[in-house]
XYZ file of C-alpha atoms in Angstrom:
689
model
C 111.578 75.360 89.231
C 111.916 78.419 91.710
C 115.306 80.480 92.682
C 115.023 83.149 95.092
C 117.629 86.265 95.033
C 118.398 88.734 97.634
C 118.767 92.267 96.532
C 119.796 94.813 99.507
C 118.321 94.353 102.814
C 114.759 93.250 102.222
C 111.969 93.242 104.633
C 109.815 89.962 105.333
C 106.399 90.532 104.165
C 104.684 87.437 104.957
C 103.663 86.751 101.244
C 105.708 83.590 101.151
C 104.922 80.468 102.882
C 107.058 77.919 101.115
C 110.738 78.755 102.429
C 113.230 78.561 99.468
C 116.826 78.576 99.893
C 118.898 81.974 98.495
C 120.577 81.186 94.982
C 123.636 82.945 94.018
C 123.599 86.301 91.645
C 123.876 86.800 89.161
C 120.238 86.568 88.127
C 119.915 84.638 85.013
C 117.244 86.186 81.934
C 117.783 89.969 83.665
C 119.942 92.623 83.295
C 120.731 94.340 87.145
C 121.484 98.052 87.478
C 121.717 99.870 91.051
C 120.440 103.306 92.270
C 117.457 102.645 91.672
C 117.298 98.768 91.606
C 116.223 97.776 88.449
C 115.754 94.388 86.457
C 115.137 94.302 83.030
C 114.936 91.853 80.128
C 114.095 91.697 76.659
C 110.500 91.277 75.369
C 110.441 89.714 72.359
C 107.812 90.330 69.476
C 104.717 88.391 70.256
C 105.381 87.512 73.806
C 102.143 88.113 76.504
C 102.784 88.948 79.874
C 99.596 88.298 82.393
C 99.687 89.187 85.831
C 99.812 91.885 88.250
C 96.660 91.231 89.971
C 94.162 94.222 90.176
C 95.195 96.702 87.592
C 93.898 98.817 84.502
C 93.655 97.341 81.008
C 93.964 94.257 79.914
C 94.686 90.654 80.750
C 97.967 91.178 78.547
C 99.493 93.806 80.531
C 101.870 94.742 77.768
C 102.277 98.098 76.174
C 101.805 100.227 79.764
C 103.669 100.597 82.751
C 101.857 100.104 86.333
C 103.167 100.977 89.905
C 102.424 98.960 93.001
C 101.045 101.530 95.208
C 97.872 100.573 96.863
C 95.544 103.642 96.259
C 91.954 104.684 96.971
C 91.140 105.819 93.501
C 87.580 105.787 92.372
C 88.401 106.280 88.526
C 89.877 103.189 87.211
C 90.332 105.009 83.558
C 93.333 103.463 81.260
C 96.023 106.259 82.535
C 96.122 105.021 86.280
C 99.081 103.143 87.047
C 97.933 101.396 89.956
C 94.778 100.700 92.215
C 94.052 99.336 95.546
C 96.201 96.067 95.240
C 99.652 95.816 95.347
C 100.170 91.987 93.622
C 104.442 92.074 92.308
C 103.766 88.619 90.271
C 103.526 88.553 86.463
C 104.742 85.805 83.620
C 105.777 86.385 80.130
C 104.592 83.913 77.930
C 105.906 83.082 74.934
C 105.438 80.418 71.967
C 108.668 78.662 73.270
C 108.855 79.310 76.994
C 107.547 80.518 80.095
C 109.002 81.981 83.206
C 107.479 84.336 85.924
C 108.823 86.887 88.372
C 107.532 87.899 91.983
C 109.125 90.983 93.401
C 108.617 90.802 97.123
C 108.834 94.625 98.764
C 106.114 96.691 100.144
C 107.385 99.731 98.992
C 106.831 101.209 95.557
C 107.523 98.948 92.693
C 107.266 100.150 88.929
C 106.681 97.945 86.155
C 107.760 98.876 82.726
C 106.125 96.523 80.253
C 106.933 97.511 77.009
C 106.051 101.097 77.657
C 109.446 103.203 77.121
C 110.822 100.417 74.704
C 108.513 97.965 73.147
C 110.992 95.390 73.119
C 112.465 95.674 76.721
C 110.770 94.745 80.066
C 111.882 96.779 83.434
C 111.161 96.377 87.037
C 112.051 99.167 89.360
C 112.489 98.930 92.900
C 112.268 102.145 94.644
C 113.838 101.015 97.815
C 116.664 98.935 96.284
C 115.589 96.075 99.078
C 113.771 92.736 97.802
C 113.437 89.320 97.589
C 112.990 88.282 93.981
C 111.666 84.940 92.934
C 112.254 83.531 89.296
C 110.088 80.938 88.525
C 110.962 78.828 85.560
C 108.367 76.401 84.120
C 106.936 74.574 80.702
C 103.547 76.184 80.601
C 101.761 79.101 82.132
C 99.556 76.754 84.503
C 102.741 75.353 85.686
C 104.536 78.461 86.508
C 101.142 79.895 88.278
C 100.859 76.368 90.182
C 104.522 76.701 91.695
C 103.811 80.657 92.508
C 101.021 79.447 94.244
C 102.348 77.008 96.211
C 105.019 79.790 96.955
C 102.547 81.926 98.440
C 100.081 79.402 100.219
C 96.528 78.058 99.504
C 93.752 80.876 98.832
C 90.982 81.494 101.093
C 87.754 79.382 100.882
C 84.566 81.049 102.233
C 81.345 79.588 103.283
C 78.872 78.402 100.790
C 76.484 80.855 101.307
C 78.964 83.766 100.283
C 78.686 81.982 96.386
C 75.136 83.216 96.313
C 73.931 86.484 95.430
C 74.197 89.668 97.697
C 72.622 92.927 97.719
C 74.319 96.117 98.772
C 74.353 99.724 98.886
C 75.840 102.844 100.304
C 72.681 104.459 101.723
C 70.921 101.478 103.803
C 70.263 103.686 106.638
C 67.703 101.903 108.661
C 66.688 98.270 109.920
C 63.672 99.292 107.879
C 65.598 99.980 104.699
C 67.019 96.359 105.123
C 63.758 94.572 105.711
C 62.515 96.461 102.859
C 65.290 95.162 100.308
C 64.784 91.604 102.021
C 60.951 91.996 101.022
C 61.494 93.208 97.849
C 63.678 90.156 96.831
C 61.524 87.631 98.397
C 58.115 88.604 97.713
C 59.287 88.510 93.730
C 60.850 84.901 94.194
C 64.263 86.470 93.688
C 67.123 84.749 95.151
C 69.240 86.494 97.740
C 71.972 85.517 100.225
C 73.064 88.390 101.858
C 72.593 92.130 102.276
C 75.234 94.255 103.142
C 75.478 96.726 105.593
C 77.664 100.328 104.438
C 78.833 103.070 106.696
C 75.452 103.829 107.798
C 74.846 101.231 110.069
C 77.331 102.284 112.617
C 77.131 105.134 115.447
C 78.954 108.252 113.778
C 80.964 105.990 111.385
C 82.587 104.270 115.020
C 83.948 100.514 114.013
C 82.333 97.673 115.964
C 79.510 100.058 116.933
C 75.854 99.944 115.771
C 73.327 102.960 115.435
C 70.934 101.624 118.104
C 68.391 104.683 116.940
C 68.433 102.976 113.547
C 69.253 99.614 113.934
C 67.878 98.861 117.676
C 68.350 95.260 117.746
C 70.761 94.182 115.085
C 70.953 90.521 116.736
C 67.351 89.868 116.007
C 67.261 91.574 112.659
C 70.340 89.213 112.130
C 68.335 86.054 113.375
C 65.294 87.071 111.362
C 66.920 86.984 107.837
C 69.085 83.960 108.458
C 66.080 82.108 109.268
C 65.006 83.574 105.678
C 68.306 82.570 104.416
C 69.459 85.881 104.044
C 72.794 86.864 105.981
C 74.054 90.648 106.886
C 77.409 91.493 106.038
C 78.802 94.584 107.745
C 81.288 96.872 106.337
C 85.028 97.597 108.777
C 86.816 100.798 108.119
C 90.821 100.977 108.911
C 90.101 104.360 110.858
C 89.126 104.372 114.769
C 87.353 107.734 115.513
C 89.228 109.636 118.057
C 86.437 110.543 120.815
C 86.350 110.305 124.203
C 84.400 107.571 125.852
C 84.900 105.270 122.574
C 86.252 102.387 124.091
C 87.801 101.007 121.215
C 90.028 104.143 121.115
C 90.314 104.531 124.561
C 91.923 100.831 124.699
C 94.131 101.646 121.842
C 95.515 104.647 123.006
C 96.139 103.418 126.556
C 97.750 100.007 125.487
C 99.914 101.646 122.367
C 98.260 99.962 119.565
C 98.083 102.708 117.236
C 100.197 103.931 114.472
C 102.599 106.837 115.552
C 103.925 110.200 113.918
C 107.537 111.077 114.143
C 107.760 112.761 117.444
C 106.299 109.362 118.678
C 102.679 110.229 119.172
C 99.466 109.095 118.404
C 99.164 109.737 114.043
C 96.361 111.826 113.597
C 94.674 111.446 110.169
C 90.848 111.635 108.996
C 88.592 109.871 106.770
C 84.635 109.184 107.636
C 84.031 110.039 111.247
C 86.628 112.958 111.226
C 89.950 112.651 112.930
C 91.013 109.028 113.621
C 93.989 106.953 114.711
C 94.840 103.847 112.425
C 95.711 100.597 114.253
C 99.011 99.412 113.825
C 98.061 95.829 112.438
C 101.743 95.231 111.312
C 102.312 95.116 114.967
C 101.347 91.677 116.108
C 99.840 92.662 119.420
C 97.561 95.690 117.749
C 96.243 93.074 115.209
C 95.328 90.498 117.658
C 93.553 93.248 119.602
C 91.642 94.884 116.527
C 90.684 90.958 115.177
C 89.135 90.505 118.244
C 87.045 93.377 117.858
C 85.063 91.594 114.893
C 83.782 89.397 117.982
C 81.682 91.704 118.945
C 79.514 91.734 115.812
C 79.623 88.127 115.639
C 78.329 87.532 118.894
C 75.102 89.345 117.074
C 74.678 86.812 114.635
C 77.327 88.206 112.161
C 78.911 85.536 109.990
C 80.768 88.054 107.273
C 82.780 91.208 106.808
C 83.929 93.332 104.274
C 87.130 95.811 105.192
C 87.517 98.972 103.295
C 89.247 102.113 103.316
C 92.523 99.936 104.277
C 94.928 100.916 101.882
C 94.825 102.795 104.182
C 92.574 105.810 102.580
C 93.107 109.226 103.875
C 91.136 112.229 103.655
C 93.787 114.710 105.043
C 96.403 114.626 107.718
C 95.846 117.187 110.080
C 99.738 118.594 109.691
C 98.479 118.741 105.813
C 95.299 120.833 106.435
C 97.241 122.946 109.032
C 99.655 124.061 106.207
C 97.178 124.609 103.287
C 95.101 126.588 105.583
C 98.389 128.752 106.557
C 98.851 129.162 102.810
C 95.322 130.258 101.803
C 95.614 134.023 102.906
C 98.982 134.099 100.364
C 96.139 134.067 97.605
C 93.510 136.633 99.040
C 93.021 139.568 97.217
C 95.464 138.242 94.091
C 94.802 137.917 90.894
C 95.184 134.391 90.075
C 96.483 133.622 86.799
C 96.250 130.164 85.218
C 99.579 129.004 87.595
C 98.787 130.783 90.311
C 94.980 129.221 90.473
C 96.093 125.573 89.696
C 98.781 126.371 92.787
C 95.504 127.360 95.362
C 93.824 123.883 94.159
C 96.712 122.014 94.933
C 96.789 122.951 98.315
C 93.422 121.169 98.886
C 94.402 118.303 95.878
C 96.902 116.533 98.135
C 95.578 116.553 101.936
C 95.930 112.643 101.985
C 96.618 109.529 100.429
C 100.120 109.543 99.106
C 103.739 110.755 99.898
C 102.734 113.915 101.490
C 100.769 111.700 104.051
C 102.652 108.497 103.992
C 106.007 109.423 105.136
C 104.330 111.338 108.306
C 103.909 108.105 110.414
C 105.157 104.682 111.650
C 104.747 101.328 112.405
C 106.148 98.563 114.887
C 106.288 95.818 112.503
C 107.868 92.299 113.422
C 110.839 91.305 111.765
C 113.065 88.055 113.187
C 110.871 88.108 116.064
C 111.757 91.585 117.052
C 109.599 94.931 116.685
C 111.557 97.222 114.154
C 110.303 100.728 113.655
C 109.435 101.464 109.987
C 107.817 104.568 108.486
C 104.808 103.985 106.555
C 105.633 104.727 103.303
C 108.491 101.753 103.189
C 105.677 99.439 103.972
C 102.453 101.149 102.769
C 101.495 98.197 100.579
C 100.997 95.879 103.727
C 98.500 97.532 105.452
C 95.409 96.218 103.951
C 96.774 92.892 104.014
C 97.305 92.843 107.826
C 93.887 94.310 108.804
C 92.338 91.306 106.471
C 94.751 88.914 108.793
C 93.840 90.454 111.826
C 90.456 89.709 111.108
C 91.023 85.954 109.718
C 93.322 85.300 112.561
C 90.884 86.376 115.321
C 88.102 84.094 113.254
C 89.930 80.934 114.012
C 89.832 81.858 117.767
C 86.231 83.007 117.729
C 84.737 80.721 115.439
C 87.386 77.354 115.409
C 86.304 75.275 112.197
C 83.879 77.463 110.943
C 84.466 79.743 107.836
C 83.311 83.009 108.282
C 83.198 85.424 104.936
C 85.792 88.036 104.738
C 86.938 90.051 101.652
C 89.134 93.300 101.579
C 89.473 96.009 99.113
C 93.397 96.832 99.816
C 95.446 93.678 99.489
C 99.283 92.748 99.006
C 100.037 88.717 97.655
C 99.629 87.146 100.409
C 96.263 88.479 101.853
C 94.836 86.146 99.395
C 94.976 83.275 102.464
C 93.089 85.515 104.744
C 90.379 86.466 102.304
C 89.164 87.587 99.283
C 88.730 90.947 97.745
C 86.049 93.059 95.318
C 87.389 95.341 92.442
C 87.148 98.487 94.297
C 84.647 101.405 93.379
C 84.601 100.838 89.723
C 81.475 102.988 87.735
C 78.484 102.428 85.621
C 80.574 102.032 82.317
C 80.430 98.894 79.717
C 84.476 99.219 79.529
C 84.614 98.371 83.456
C 81.886 95.074 82.349
C 85.087 94.270 80.311
C 87.037 94.972 82.869
C 85.735 93.223 85.399
C 86.194 89.714 83.298
C 89.817 90.732 82.603
C 90.693 91.170 86.250
C 89.010 87.961 86.996
C 92.357 86.387 85.322
C 94.625 88.273 86.701
C 93.461 88.103 90.128
C 93.277 84.103 90.071
C 96.956 84.418 88.899
C 98.130 86.263 92.146
C 95.947 83.645 94.297
C 92.552 85.892 94.667
C 89.901 83.211 93.899
C 87.320 84.613 95.609
C 86.503 87.875 93.921
C 84.232 90.485 91.762
C 83.290 93.371 90.630
C 80.499 95.816 92.094
C 77.779 94.609 89.370
C 76.239 97.412 87.734
C 78.871 99.629 88.521
C 79.466 101.232 91.769
C 79.533 104.986 90.458
C 77.252 106.547 88.244
C 73.932 105.868 87.285
C 73.633 102.246 85.852
C 70.968 101.625 82.969
C 68.703 98.680 83.082
C 70.535 97.027 79.715
C 74.046 97.776 81.332
C 72.516 95.909 84.727
C 71.535 92.916 82.471
C 74.715 92.287 80.529
C 76.597 92.558 83.812
C 74.289 90.392 86.042
C 74.413 87.778 82.927
C 78.484 87.975 83.570
C 78.212 88.254 87.553
C 76.451 84.742 87.726
C 79.642 83.396 86.775
C 81.852 85.488 89.432
C 82.547 83.956 92.980
C 81.431 86.797 94.471
C 78.218 88.324 93.055
C 77.310 91.377 94.447
C 75.403 94.416 93.325
C 76.846 97.689 95.214
C 76.089 101.050 94.436
C 76.854 104.567 95.862
C 74.991 106.868 97.655
C 73.503 109.411 95.267
C 73.063 106.947 92.565
C 70.336 105.299 90.412
C 68.806 102.171 92.991
C 70.234 98.975 91.545
C 67.657 96.646 93.368
C 67.283 93.926 90.679
C 63.054 94.470 91.328
C 63.187 98.227 91.008
C 63.401 97.372 87.168
C 60.597 97.128 84.560
C 62.279 93.871 83.340
C 62.653 92.170 87.096
C 61.494 89.223 85.995
C 64.370 88.902 83.352
C 66.519 89.567 87.016
C 64.610 87.016 88.444
C 65.199 84.424 85.930
C 69.296 85.229 85.430
C 69.956 84.741 89.401
C 68.057 81.072 88.794
C 71.028 80.493 86.421
C 73.776 81.354 89.300
C 71.797 78.571 91.506
C 71.286 76.244 88.617
C 74.815 76.447 87.931
C 76.735 76.424 91.711
C 77.252 72.726 91.434
C 79.956 73.418 88.935
C 81.141 76.883 90.225
C 81.468 75.778 93.865
C 83.569 72.564 92.305
C 85.582 74.709 90.474
C 86.370 76.906 93.215
C 87.374 74.430 95.549
C 89.324 72.326 93.336
C 91.384 75.281 92.297
C 92.021 76.278 95.485
C 92.817 72.857 96.935
C 95.502 72.049 94.212
C 96.574 75.969 93.680
C 94.810 75.818 90.214
C 93.120 78.556 88.341
C 89.379 79.143 88.175
C 89.523 81.890 85.564
C 92.221 81.731 82.546
C 92.799 83.831 79.214
C 92.642 81.652 76.409
C 95.941 81.467 75.589
C 96.604 79.298 78.797
C 95.167 76.102 77.071
C 95.750 77.041 73.818
C 99.066 78.110 73.864
C 100.043 76.979 70.149
C 96.774 79.357 68.761
C 98.114 83.134 68.144
C 94.452 84.100 67.632
C 93.545 82.787 71.045
C 96.773 85.247 72.618
C 94.436 88.476 71.133
C 91.220 87.595 72.698
C 90.828 90.108 75.609
C 86.979 90.084 76.271
C 86.388 85.724 76.113
C 87.789 83.812 79.467
C 88.216 80.277 80.581
C 86.129 79.283 83.618
C 87.098 76.165 85.069
C 88.084 72.858 83.109
C 84.725 73.116 80.934
C 83.581 76.129 80.019
C 83.976 79.515 78.067
C 82.777 82.476 78.575
C 82.052 85.422 76.273
C 79.847 88.138 77.618
C 78.393 91.062 75.976
C 80.290 94.275 76.782
C 78.682 96.874 74.294
C 76.315 99.157 74.652
C 73.152 98.235 72.363
C 74.769 95.444 70.904
C 72.141 92.534 69.977
C 75.089 89.864 69.931
C 79.152 89.830 69.449
C 81.622 88.310 67.742
C 83.364 84.963 69.457
C 86.495 83.124 68.544
C 86.392 79.465 69.055
C 90.019 78.020 69.212
C 88.211 74.370 68.931
C 84.616 72.826 68.330
C 82.271 73.641 70.919
C 78.795 73.429 71.947
C 77.191 77.048 72.497
C 74.926 76.663 75.430
C 71.646 79.507 75.435
C 70.302 79.861 78.925
C 67.339 81.465 79.332
C 66.539 80.310 83.171
C 67.070 77.473 85.196
C 66.110 74.310 83.047
C 65.477 76.418 79.818
C 68.380 76.307 77.377
C 69.315 75.317 73.907
C 72.229 73.846 72.581
C 74.108 74.429 68.781
C 77.544 72.757 68.178
C 79.754 75.311 66.446
C 83.195 74.739 64.238
C 85.969 76.128 65.372
C 86.804 79.405 64.004
C 85.215 83.273 63.939
C 81.190 83.478 64.708
C 78.909 86.136 65.228
C 76.443 85.280 68.419
C 72.933 86.889 68.793
C 72.567 87.433 72.625
C 69.290 88.657 73.769
C 69.257 90.672 77.069
C 67.349 87.751 78.605
C 70.026 85.152 77.804
C 73.423 83.938 78.736
C 76.059 82.308 76.107
C 78.080 79.476 77.721
C 80.440 77.666 75.612
C 81.054 73.908 76.279
C 84.547 72.244 75.547
C 84.758 68.781 73.771
C 84.079 66.004 75.834
C 83.830 68.221 79.012
C 80.622 68.458 81.621
C 79.053 70.929 84.034
C 76.891 69.567 86.658
C 73.998 71.619 87.343
C 71.236 71.784 90.165
C 67.494 72.588 89.946
C 68.222 76.446 90.346
C 64.828 76.906 91.660
C 66.126 78.148 95.490
C 65.991 81.433 96.626
C 69.269 81.161 98.703
C 72.127 78.786 98.538
C 71.076 76.817 101.703
C 67.531 75.699 100.254
C 68.871 74.366 96.882
C 69.339 70.743 96.729
C 73.303 69.673 95.914
C 72.366 65.955 95.984
C 70.460 65.418 92.769
C 72.035 66.840 89.886
C 71.674 67.347 86.421
C 74.173 67.558 83.665
C 75.294 70.086 80.944
C 77.471 68.197 78.113
C 79.326 68.029 74.948
C 80.315 64.441 74.500
C 82.094 63.077 71.370
C 83.604 60.510 72.806
C 83.832 60.388 76.777
C 84.140 62.776 79.152
C 84.785 62.705 82.829
C 84.180 65.351 85.561
C 85.357 65.110 89.362
C 82.750 66.785 91.200
C 83.560 68.456 94.707
C 80.965 69.341 97.658
C 81.089 69.268 101.375
C 78.937 71.066 103.749
C 79.839 74.590 103.020
C 80.489 75.635 106.441
C 83.721 73.761 107.882
C 86.994 73.352 106.976
C 87.353 69.956 106.814
C 88.302 70.126 102.938
C 90.260 66.858 102.402
C 87.916 64.110 102.995
C 87.320 61.631 100.014
C 83.573 61.585 100.464
C 83.933 65.292 99.326
C 84.308 63.990 96.057
C 81.902 62.101 92.896
C 83.166 60.758 89.737
C 81.188 61.423 86.814
C 81.489 59.234 83.669
C 79.457 59.856 80.515
C 80.197 58.764 76.842
C 78.798 59.384 73.562
C 76.215 56.548 73.841
C 74.337 58.067 76.716
C 75.686 55.818 79.200
C 76.291 57.654 82.688
C 78.504 56.405 85.555
C 78.694 58.314 89.004
C 80.534 56.974 91.823
C 80.253 59.165 94.760
C 77.437 60.257 97.023
C 75.570 62.810 94.550
C 72.545 61.266 92.365
C 73.336 62.583 89.108
C 70.617 62.344 86.206
C 70.653 63.429 82.236
C 68.347 65.957 81.749
C 65.130 65.360 79.699
C 65.244 67.561 76.281
């Protein structure tokens, strides 16, 4: 049951697509106070709190405080309150009951989850204006499904986007791209995408190509596609201010950029220097900006990633001028501790944050009219609407076809338009575990197509960290290896154990029938692909405490190694499971383990996969070098059958949006005696062991 409550004069954010009637106040469960608007409820001992999407700390968010404020923040440490997304939904789970809360407000919302007082949960809405949805349910999955029905179906990418992708900030030319493709193909290593970071553009200008370093992008894209590799360029939020640059001139002429307090085009700075921001909250600007993606689609591009769309701001001209004006005050002075900090602070706060967000304005559609709104009031909607601009344009530019789209910044509702990646993480072991934890939290708020930068974006990775991260990454829908300019190169073929990396990649392609099927079923039924153990094992107190294991689909549990130098790990099994040690496609060992605690040795060249009782995992041969060359028609099974197991396999052409055909499903049944029945288009056989 979902109840909807109004506080103040809330904005319509576009997050909700299934209208609900307004419920009368007072609101049950919560005590409400004003100035600022705060909703509080008891937090019983043992209660767990799940959700808030992209954020630091564990799957259970209890014990810390968080803030919805999309922020360009490259240091994802435990003291942070927010990252790139604003995902204002959580559920509270006890052994007796489950309920969820969604606070639909695009400004700053603060969540104190047992931080100030361990027995109290409180939500503070800075603006005082919000739609609040209280969701009652019998289980965590029930509450999650109701919420997902409220905010709409998750984005579905093309099937090739489930393949492995290689990225790096620093691919500067066509020669660099061809060298990466050759590095993988010459070693028979799977690869489906190569990503173009900001260096492909002409002086960092959106929708342009540097013709000196990429003389014929269309020919390059065509050559790579023939070999099963897609080019995926980056698009940034800021449009360079430059006379003669038609995107800039169109935006100025048509009045489609954000404005300052005087009504003039707001000036900030990111990669190109001074920029204007397209006012993507304005439907006219959103349509204009979205259709610009067509310029690259005409050159054979079938996927994009949106970046810097919190929006990230290096500085505003107003803040920069003010800082330089004050520098003179410090010249010739003896700078003590406080004066030194004051000087540093002049240039530490030139960009992101309140010092910038109150300086510009949007024309935002409300009730069919355009309302002038200051940015800080709607800050968290910018990234979502940039992705929405592209998604809506794809409907016109490539009708009926799926286009890859994922973003850095997001709000609830953005999950309908694209996926997200988990931002500029580090090559830290703790961020490998955070990758796992975010999968569950992001699935809960609707983002199914997600993953982290494998190996870490910042800092220098190590071979063992990259091996362990790839071993987990083979299960995440977005499987991309990405790193920053100036860091150690992370292409898998560069390492002494490149053959082990090749074997790990083959496991991804072997598992694609299961991964794709579980993704599609979760998307089409508002389900969860990744879940904490406590969701399925509700009465198990130990399962509630597990933070480094996760359920994947209906059949599997994952327990990656997330510790440096570890040769194995402790695993908790809530029930008897079959441990399958995967080494390469077609090669594995099996062992049945009883419920309880186990120490599992895990070599660097193997991946542990735990099968639940009476469950199946359909697999392919895994010997293809890209998704389009994998055979999805002739499959085999990983199985753990005590009595009888059934599995409903989903598969389609991977390109069209015709999802709801009965022909996409194949029913598989296997009993303990080995009798196999298959009803559908696929051929399924039992593996020879």
